[in-house]
Coordinates of C-alpha atoms and ligand atoms in Angstrom, one line a residue:
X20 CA 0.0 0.0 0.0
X21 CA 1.6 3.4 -0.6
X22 CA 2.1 5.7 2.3
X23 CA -0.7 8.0 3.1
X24 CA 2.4 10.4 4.2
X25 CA 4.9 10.8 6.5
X26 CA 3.6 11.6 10.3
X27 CA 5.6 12.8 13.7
X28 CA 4.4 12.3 17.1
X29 CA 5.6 14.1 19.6
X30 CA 5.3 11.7 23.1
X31 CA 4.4 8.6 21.2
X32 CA 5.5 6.3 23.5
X33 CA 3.2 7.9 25.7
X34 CA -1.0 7.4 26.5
X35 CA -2.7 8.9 23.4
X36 CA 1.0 9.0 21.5
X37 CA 0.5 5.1 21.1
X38 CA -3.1 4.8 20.4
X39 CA -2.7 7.5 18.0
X40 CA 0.1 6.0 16.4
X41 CA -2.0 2.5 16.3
X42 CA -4.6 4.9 14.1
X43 CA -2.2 6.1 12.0
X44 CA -0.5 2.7 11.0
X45 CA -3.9 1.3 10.4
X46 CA -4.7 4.4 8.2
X47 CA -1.8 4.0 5.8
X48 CA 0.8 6.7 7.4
X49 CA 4.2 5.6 8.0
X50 CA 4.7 6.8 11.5
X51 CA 7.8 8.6 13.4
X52 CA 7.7 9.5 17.0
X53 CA 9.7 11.0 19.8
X54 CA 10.2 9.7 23.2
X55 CA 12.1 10.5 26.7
X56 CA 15.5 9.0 27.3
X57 CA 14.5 6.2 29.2
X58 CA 10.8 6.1 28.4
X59 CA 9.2 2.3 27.6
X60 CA 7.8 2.3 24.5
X61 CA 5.5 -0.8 26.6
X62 CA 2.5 1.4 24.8
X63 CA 3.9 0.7 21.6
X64 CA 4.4 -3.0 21.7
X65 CA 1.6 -4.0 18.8
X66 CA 3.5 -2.2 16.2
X67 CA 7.1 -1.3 17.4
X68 CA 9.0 -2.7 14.5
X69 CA 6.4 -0.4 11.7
X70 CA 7.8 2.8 13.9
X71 CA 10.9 4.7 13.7
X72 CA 11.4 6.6 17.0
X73 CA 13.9 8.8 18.1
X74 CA 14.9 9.8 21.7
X75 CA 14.0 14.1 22.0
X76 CA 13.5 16.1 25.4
X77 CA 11.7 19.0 23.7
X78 CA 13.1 21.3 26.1
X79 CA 16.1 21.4 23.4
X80 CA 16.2 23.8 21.0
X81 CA 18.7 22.2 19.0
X82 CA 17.4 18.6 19.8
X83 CA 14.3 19.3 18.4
X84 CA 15.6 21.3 15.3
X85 CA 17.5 18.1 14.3
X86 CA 14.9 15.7 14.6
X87 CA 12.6 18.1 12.2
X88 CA 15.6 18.1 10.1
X89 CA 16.2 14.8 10.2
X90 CA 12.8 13.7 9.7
X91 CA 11.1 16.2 7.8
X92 CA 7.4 15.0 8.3
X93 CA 4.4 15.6 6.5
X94 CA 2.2 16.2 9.2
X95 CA 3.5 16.7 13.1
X96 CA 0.7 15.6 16.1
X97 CA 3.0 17.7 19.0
X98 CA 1.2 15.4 21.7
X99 CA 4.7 15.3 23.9
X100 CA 3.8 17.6 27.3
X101 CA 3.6 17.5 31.0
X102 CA 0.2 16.6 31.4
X103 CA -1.1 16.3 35.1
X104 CA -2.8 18.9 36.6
X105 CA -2.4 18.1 40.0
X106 CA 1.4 17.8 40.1
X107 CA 1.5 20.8 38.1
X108 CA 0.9 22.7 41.1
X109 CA 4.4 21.3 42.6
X110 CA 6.6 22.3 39.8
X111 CA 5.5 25.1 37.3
X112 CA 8.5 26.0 36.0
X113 CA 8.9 22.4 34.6
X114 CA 5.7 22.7 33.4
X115 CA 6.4 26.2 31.2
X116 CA 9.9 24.4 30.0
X117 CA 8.1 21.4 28.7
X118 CA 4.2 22.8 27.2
X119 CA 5.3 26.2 26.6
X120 CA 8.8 26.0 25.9
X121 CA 8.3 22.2 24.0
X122 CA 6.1 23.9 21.3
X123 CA 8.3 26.9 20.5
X124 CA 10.8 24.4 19.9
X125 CA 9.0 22.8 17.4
X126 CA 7.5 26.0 15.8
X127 CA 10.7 27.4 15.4
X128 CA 12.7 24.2 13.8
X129 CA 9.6 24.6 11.6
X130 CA 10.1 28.1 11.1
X131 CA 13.9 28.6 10.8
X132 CA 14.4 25.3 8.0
X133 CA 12.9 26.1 4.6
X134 CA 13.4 22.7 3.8
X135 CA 11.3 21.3 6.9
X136 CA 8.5 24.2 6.4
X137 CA 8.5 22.8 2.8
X138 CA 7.4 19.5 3.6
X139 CA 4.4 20.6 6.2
X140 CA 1.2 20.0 5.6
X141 CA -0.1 20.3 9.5
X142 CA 0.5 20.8 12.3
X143 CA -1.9 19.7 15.2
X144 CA -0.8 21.0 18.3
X145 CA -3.1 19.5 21.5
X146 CA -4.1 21.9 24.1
X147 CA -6.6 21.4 26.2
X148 CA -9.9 22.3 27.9
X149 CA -9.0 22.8 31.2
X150 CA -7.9 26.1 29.7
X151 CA -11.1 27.3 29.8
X152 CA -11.0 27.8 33.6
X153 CA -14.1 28.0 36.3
X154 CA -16.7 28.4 33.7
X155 CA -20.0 29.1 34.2
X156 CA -22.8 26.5 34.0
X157 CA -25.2 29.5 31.4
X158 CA -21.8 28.9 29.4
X159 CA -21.5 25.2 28.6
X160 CA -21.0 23.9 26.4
X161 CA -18.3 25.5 25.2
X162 CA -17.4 26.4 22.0
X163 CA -14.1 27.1 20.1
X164 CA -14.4 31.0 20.4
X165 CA -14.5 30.6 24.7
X166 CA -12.2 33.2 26.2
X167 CA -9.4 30.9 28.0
X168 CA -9.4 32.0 31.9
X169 CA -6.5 29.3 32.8
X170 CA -6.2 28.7 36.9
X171 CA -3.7 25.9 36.6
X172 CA 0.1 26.4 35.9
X173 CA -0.9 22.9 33.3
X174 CA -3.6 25.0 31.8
X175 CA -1.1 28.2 31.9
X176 CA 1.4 26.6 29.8
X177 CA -1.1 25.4 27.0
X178 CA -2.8 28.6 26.8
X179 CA 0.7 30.4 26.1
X180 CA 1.4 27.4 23.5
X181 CA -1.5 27.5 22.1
X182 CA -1.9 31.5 21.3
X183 CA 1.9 30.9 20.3
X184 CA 0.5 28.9 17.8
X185 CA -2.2 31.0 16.5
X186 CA 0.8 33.4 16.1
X187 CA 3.0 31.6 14.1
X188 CA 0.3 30.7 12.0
X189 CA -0.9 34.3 11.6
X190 CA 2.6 35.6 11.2
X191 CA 4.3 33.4 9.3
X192 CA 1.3 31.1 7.8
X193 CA 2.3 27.5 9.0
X194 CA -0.3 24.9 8.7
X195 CA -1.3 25.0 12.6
X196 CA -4.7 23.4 13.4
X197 CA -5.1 24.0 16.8
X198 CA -7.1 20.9 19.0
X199 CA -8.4 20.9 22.2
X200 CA -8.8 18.1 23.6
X201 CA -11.3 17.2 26.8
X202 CA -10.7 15.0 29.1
X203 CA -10.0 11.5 27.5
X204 CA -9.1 7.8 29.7
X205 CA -8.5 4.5 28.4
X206 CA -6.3 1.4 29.0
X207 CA -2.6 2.9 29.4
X208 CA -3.0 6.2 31.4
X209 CA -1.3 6.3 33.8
X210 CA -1.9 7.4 37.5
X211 CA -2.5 10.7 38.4
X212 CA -5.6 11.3 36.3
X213 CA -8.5 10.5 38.3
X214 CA -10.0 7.2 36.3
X215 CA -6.7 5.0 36.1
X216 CA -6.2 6.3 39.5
X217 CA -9.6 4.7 40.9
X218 CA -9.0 2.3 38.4
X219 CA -5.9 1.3 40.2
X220 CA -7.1 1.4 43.9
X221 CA -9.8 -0.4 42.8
X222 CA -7.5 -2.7 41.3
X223 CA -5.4 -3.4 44.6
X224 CA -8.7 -3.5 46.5
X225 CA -10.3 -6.4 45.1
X226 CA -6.9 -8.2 46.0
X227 CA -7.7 -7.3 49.7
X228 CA -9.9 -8.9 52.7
X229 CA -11.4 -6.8 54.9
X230 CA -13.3 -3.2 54.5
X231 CA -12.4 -1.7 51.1
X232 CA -12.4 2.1 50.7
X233 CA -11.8 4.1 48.2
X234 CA -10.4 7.4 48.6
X235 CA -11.1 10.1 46.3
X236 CA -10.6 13.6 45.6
X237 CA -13.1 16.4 44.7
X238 CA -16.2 14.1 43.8
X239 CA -18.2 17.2 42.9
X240 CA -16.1 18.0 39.8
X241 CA -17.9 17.7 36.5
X242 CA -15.9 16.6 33.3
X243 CA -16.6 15.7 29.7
X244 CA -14.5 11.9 29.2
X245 CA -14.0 10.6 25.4
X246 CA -12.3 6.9 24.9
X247 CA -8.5 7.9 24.1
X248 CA -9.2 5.5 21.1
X249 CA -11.9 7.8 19.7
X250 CA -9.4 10.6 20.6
X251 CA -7.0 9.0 18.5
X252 CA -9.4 8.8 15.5
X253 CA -10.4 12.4 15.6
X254 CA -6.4 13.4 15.9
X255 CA -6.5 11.9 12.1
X256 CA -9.1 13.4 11.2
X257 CA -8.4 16.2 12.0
X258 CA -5.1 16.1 10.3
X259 CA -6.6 14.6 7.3
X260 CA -9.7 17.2 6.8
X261 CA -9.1 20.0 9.4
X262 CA -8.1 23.1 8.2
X263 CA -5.0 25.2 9.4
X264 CA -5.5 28.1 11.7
X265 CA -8.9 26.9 12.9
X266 CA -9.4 25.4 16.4
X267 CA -11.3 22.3 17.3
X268 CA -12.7 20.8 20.3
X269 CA -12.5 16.5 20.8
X270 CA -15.0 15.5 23.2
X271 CA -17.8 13.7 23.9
X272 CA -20.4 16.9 24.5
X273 CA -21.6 15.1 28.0
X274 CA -20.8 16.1 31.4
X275 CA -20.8 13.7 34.3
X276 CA -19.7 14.2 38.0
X277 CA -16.9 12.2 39.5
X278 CA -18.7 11.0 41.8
X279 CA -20.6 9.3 38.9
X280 CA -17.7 7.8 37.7
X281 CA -16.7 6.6 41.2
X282 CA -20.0 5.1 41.6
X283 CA -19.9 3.1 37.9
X284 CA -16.4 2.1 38.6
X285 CA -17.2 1.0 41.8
X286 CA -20.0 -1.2 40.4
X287 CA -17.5 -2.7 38.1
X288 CA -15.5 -3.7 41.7
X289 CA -15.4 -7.8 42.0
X290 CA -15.8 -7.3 45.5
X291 CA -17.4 -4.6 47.3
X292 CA -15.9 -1.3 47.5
X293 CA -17.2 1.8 49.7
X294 CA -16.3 5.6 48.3
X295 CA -14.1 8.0 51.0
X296 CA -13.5 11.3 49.6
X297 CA -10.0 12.6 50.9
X298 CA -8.9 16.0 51.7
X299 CA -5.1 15.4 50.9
X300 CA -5.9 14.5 47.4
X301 CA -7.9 17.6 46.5
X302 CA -6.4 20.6 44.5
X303 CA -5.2 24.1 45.4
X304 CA -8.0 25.0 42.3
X305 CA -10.1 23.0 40.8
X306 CA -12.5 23.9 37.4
X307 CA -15.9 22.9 38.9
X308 CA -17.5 22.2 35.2
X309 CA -16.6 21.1 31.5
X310 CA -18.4 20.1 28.8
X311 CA -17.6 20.5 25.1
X312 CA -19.8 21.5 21.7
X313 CA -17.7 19.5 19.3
X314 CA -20.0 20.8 16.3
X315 CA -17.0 21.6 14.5
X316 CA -15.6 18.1 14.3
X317 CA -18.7 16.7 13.9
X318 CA -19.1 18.3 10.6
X319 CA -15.9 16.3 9.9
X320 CA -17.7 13.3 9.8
X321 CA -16.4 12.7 13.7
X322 CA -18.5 11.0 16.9
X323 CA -17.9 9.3 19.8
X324 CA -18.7 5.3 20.1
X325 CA -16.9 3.9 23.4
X326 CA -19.3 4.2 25.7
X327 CA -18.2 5.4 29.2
X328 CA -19.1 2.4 31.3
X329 CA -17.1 0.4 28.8
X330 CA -13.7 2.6 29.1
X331 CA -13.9 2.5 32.2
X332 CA -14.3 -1.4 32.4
X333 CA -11.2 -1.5 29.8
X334 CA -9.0 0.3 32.0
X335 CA -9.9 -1.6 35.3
X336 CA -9.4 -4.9 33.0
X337 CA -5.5 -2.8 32.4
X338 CA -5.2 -1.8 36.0
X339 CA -6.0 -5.8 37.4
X340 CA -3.6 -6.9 34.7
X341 CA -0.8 -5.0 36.4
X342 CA -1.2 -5.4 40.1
Ligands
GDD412 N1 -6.2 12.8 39.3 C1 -7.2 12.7 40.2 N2 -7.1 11.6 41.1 N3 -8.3 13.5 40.1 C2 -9.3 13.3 41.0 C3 -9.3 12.3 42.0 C4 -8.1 11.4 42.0 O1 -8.0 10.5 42.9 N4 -10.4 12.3 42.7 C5 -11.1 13.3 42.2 N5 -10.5 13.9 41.1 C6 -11.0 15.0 40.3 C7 -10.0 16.1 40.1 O2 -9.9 17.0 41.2 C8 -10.7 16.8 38.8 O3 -11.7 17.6 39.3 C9 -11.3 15.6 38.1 O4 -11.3 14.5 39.0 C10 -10.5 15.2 36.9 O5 -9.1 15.1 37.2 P1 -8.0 14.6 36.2 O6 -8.4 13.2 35.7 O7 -6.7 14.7 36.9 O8 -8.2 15.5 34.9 P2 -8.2 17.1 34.7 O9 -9.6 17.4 34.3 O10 -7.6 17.8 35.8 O11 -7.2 17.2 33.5 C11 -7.3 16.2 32.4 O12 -8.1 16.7 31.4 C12 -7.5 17.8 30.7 C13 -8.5 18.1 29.6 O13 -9.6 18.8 30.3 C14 -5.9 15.9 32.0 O14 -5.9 14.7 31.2 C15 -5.2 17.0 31.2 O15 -4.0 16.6 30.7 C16 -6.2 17.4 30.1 O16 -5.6 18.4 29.3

């Protein structure tokens, strides 16, 4: 079959990287990707030898102009960031070097080669929704054109990367399709967002006699969940039929509390589990509310079809596998 082009992604070693790079190898694309030093490419197992990957810490400049270089890719899906919002709180200025910094790598190796500028066709750069900040309820869902109010040093470094992009697409008219992406789980994330973090206690409760709790954080929060292999699909098409300097949301358009997805998860517990909500794992500031109008990508032929109950059954199926 002849190559559908030739695609970049940024952290594919990584949660969505891999299932995104699964979509693209089924699509036709031959697929390149960056990882950390060190970094198991576990997540890539099912299709390791179709990949080249390359070792990049995007905080360097130079790093990252001679991958571009090197490379010279068709389309680039910069998915590579520090992406938990709690811990984000503990070191900000890692957080700026990586989302921030990361992307005006990139941008610039794009900028400064005319021989890697030649060659682009896109550029999806993933931001995200918790951008949007404390919303109001009268405002959901939320469109495209939503002023960003960040309140988390994660959600402070997207916002800069992602106006940066809007600049350099404005200024010097690279393909830059901006996505932002609402909350997505699945088999492979890791701990620290909240369902592979139930998923695991849940996990290492069942293995347990006696009273099982489950401690949680804010249960009140509200957030819009899509299957990271959905996520994966929309990336492509968005690449594929998106067009450069627009923005577009990937979610599901439904809101549901945590405490919702406690309760389901918990009912997908082989033993009994009760729910505990925990002061120490709460947030300095939490968005009470998202919830996305994904009109846009819908009119690129785009909808969800994992339900909730059965990502979530998927990734407690991953988490039992591993304890
Ligand atoms: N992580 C975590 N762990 N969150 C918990 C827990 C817990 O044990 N208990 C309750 N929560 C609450 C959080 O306080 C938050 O209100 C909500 O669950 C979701 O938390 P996360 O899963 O950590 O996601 P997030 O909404 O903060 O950010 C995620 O979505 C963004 C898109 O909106 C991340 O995936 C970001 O990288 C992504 O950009």
């Amino acid at each position: 079959m002849q190559s559908r082009g030739l695609a970049l992604i940024t952290g594919i070693a990584g949660f969505a990287g891999s299932f995104l790079a699964e979509e693209l190898v089924a699509a036709g694309f031959t697929v390149c990707g960056t990882r950390l030093r060190g970094e198991s490419t576990e997540n890539l197992a099912r299709i390791r030898r179709r990949l080249g990957i390359r070792v990049l810490d995007v905080r360097s400049r130079e790093a990252c102009a001679r991958v571009l270089s090197d490379i010279r890719p068709e389309i680039i899906f910069h998915l590579a960031a520090f992406s938990d919002v709690g811990a984000s709180f503990a070191d900000p200025g890692l957080v700026m070097q990586v989302n921030f910094g990361g992307t005006l790598h990139l941008l610039e190796a794009v900028r400064q080669s005319k021989k890697t500028a030649g060659s682009l066709r896109a550029f999806i750069n993933v931001a995200s929704s918790d951008m949007y900040g404390r919303v109001s309820p009268a405002q959901l869902p939320l469109a495209e054109g939503q002023p960003l109010q960040p309140v988390s040093p994660y959600a402070i470094s997207k916002a800069a990367a992602d106006f940066l992009c809007a600049t350099y697409h404005h200024a010097y008219g690279l393909p830059i399709i901006r996505v932002r992406a609402f909350n997505h789980a699945g088999p492979r994330q890791r701990p620290g967002f909240v369902i592979p973090d139930l998923a695991g206690r849940i996990a290492r409760l069942e293995l347990r006699a006696g009273r099982r709790i489950l401690k949680t954080g804010n249960l009140a929060a509200r957030r819009d969940f899509t299957d990271v292999r959905d996520v994966a699909r929309a990336y492509r098409l968005i690449a594929q039929q998106g067009k450069a300097g627009e923005i577009y949301h990937i979610g599901s358009g439904k809101t549901v509390s945590i405490q919702k997805v406690a309760r389901l998860l918990c009912g997908l517990a082989r033993r009994p589990v009760s729910v505990v909500q925990d002061a120490g794992l709460t947030r300095p500031v939490e968005v009470p509310v998202l919830q996305a109008d994904i009109t846009k990508l819908k009119k690129l032929g785009w909808q969800p079809t994992i339900s909730l109950t059965q990502t979530l059954s998927d990734t407690l199926d991953y988490y039992r596998s591993r304890v």
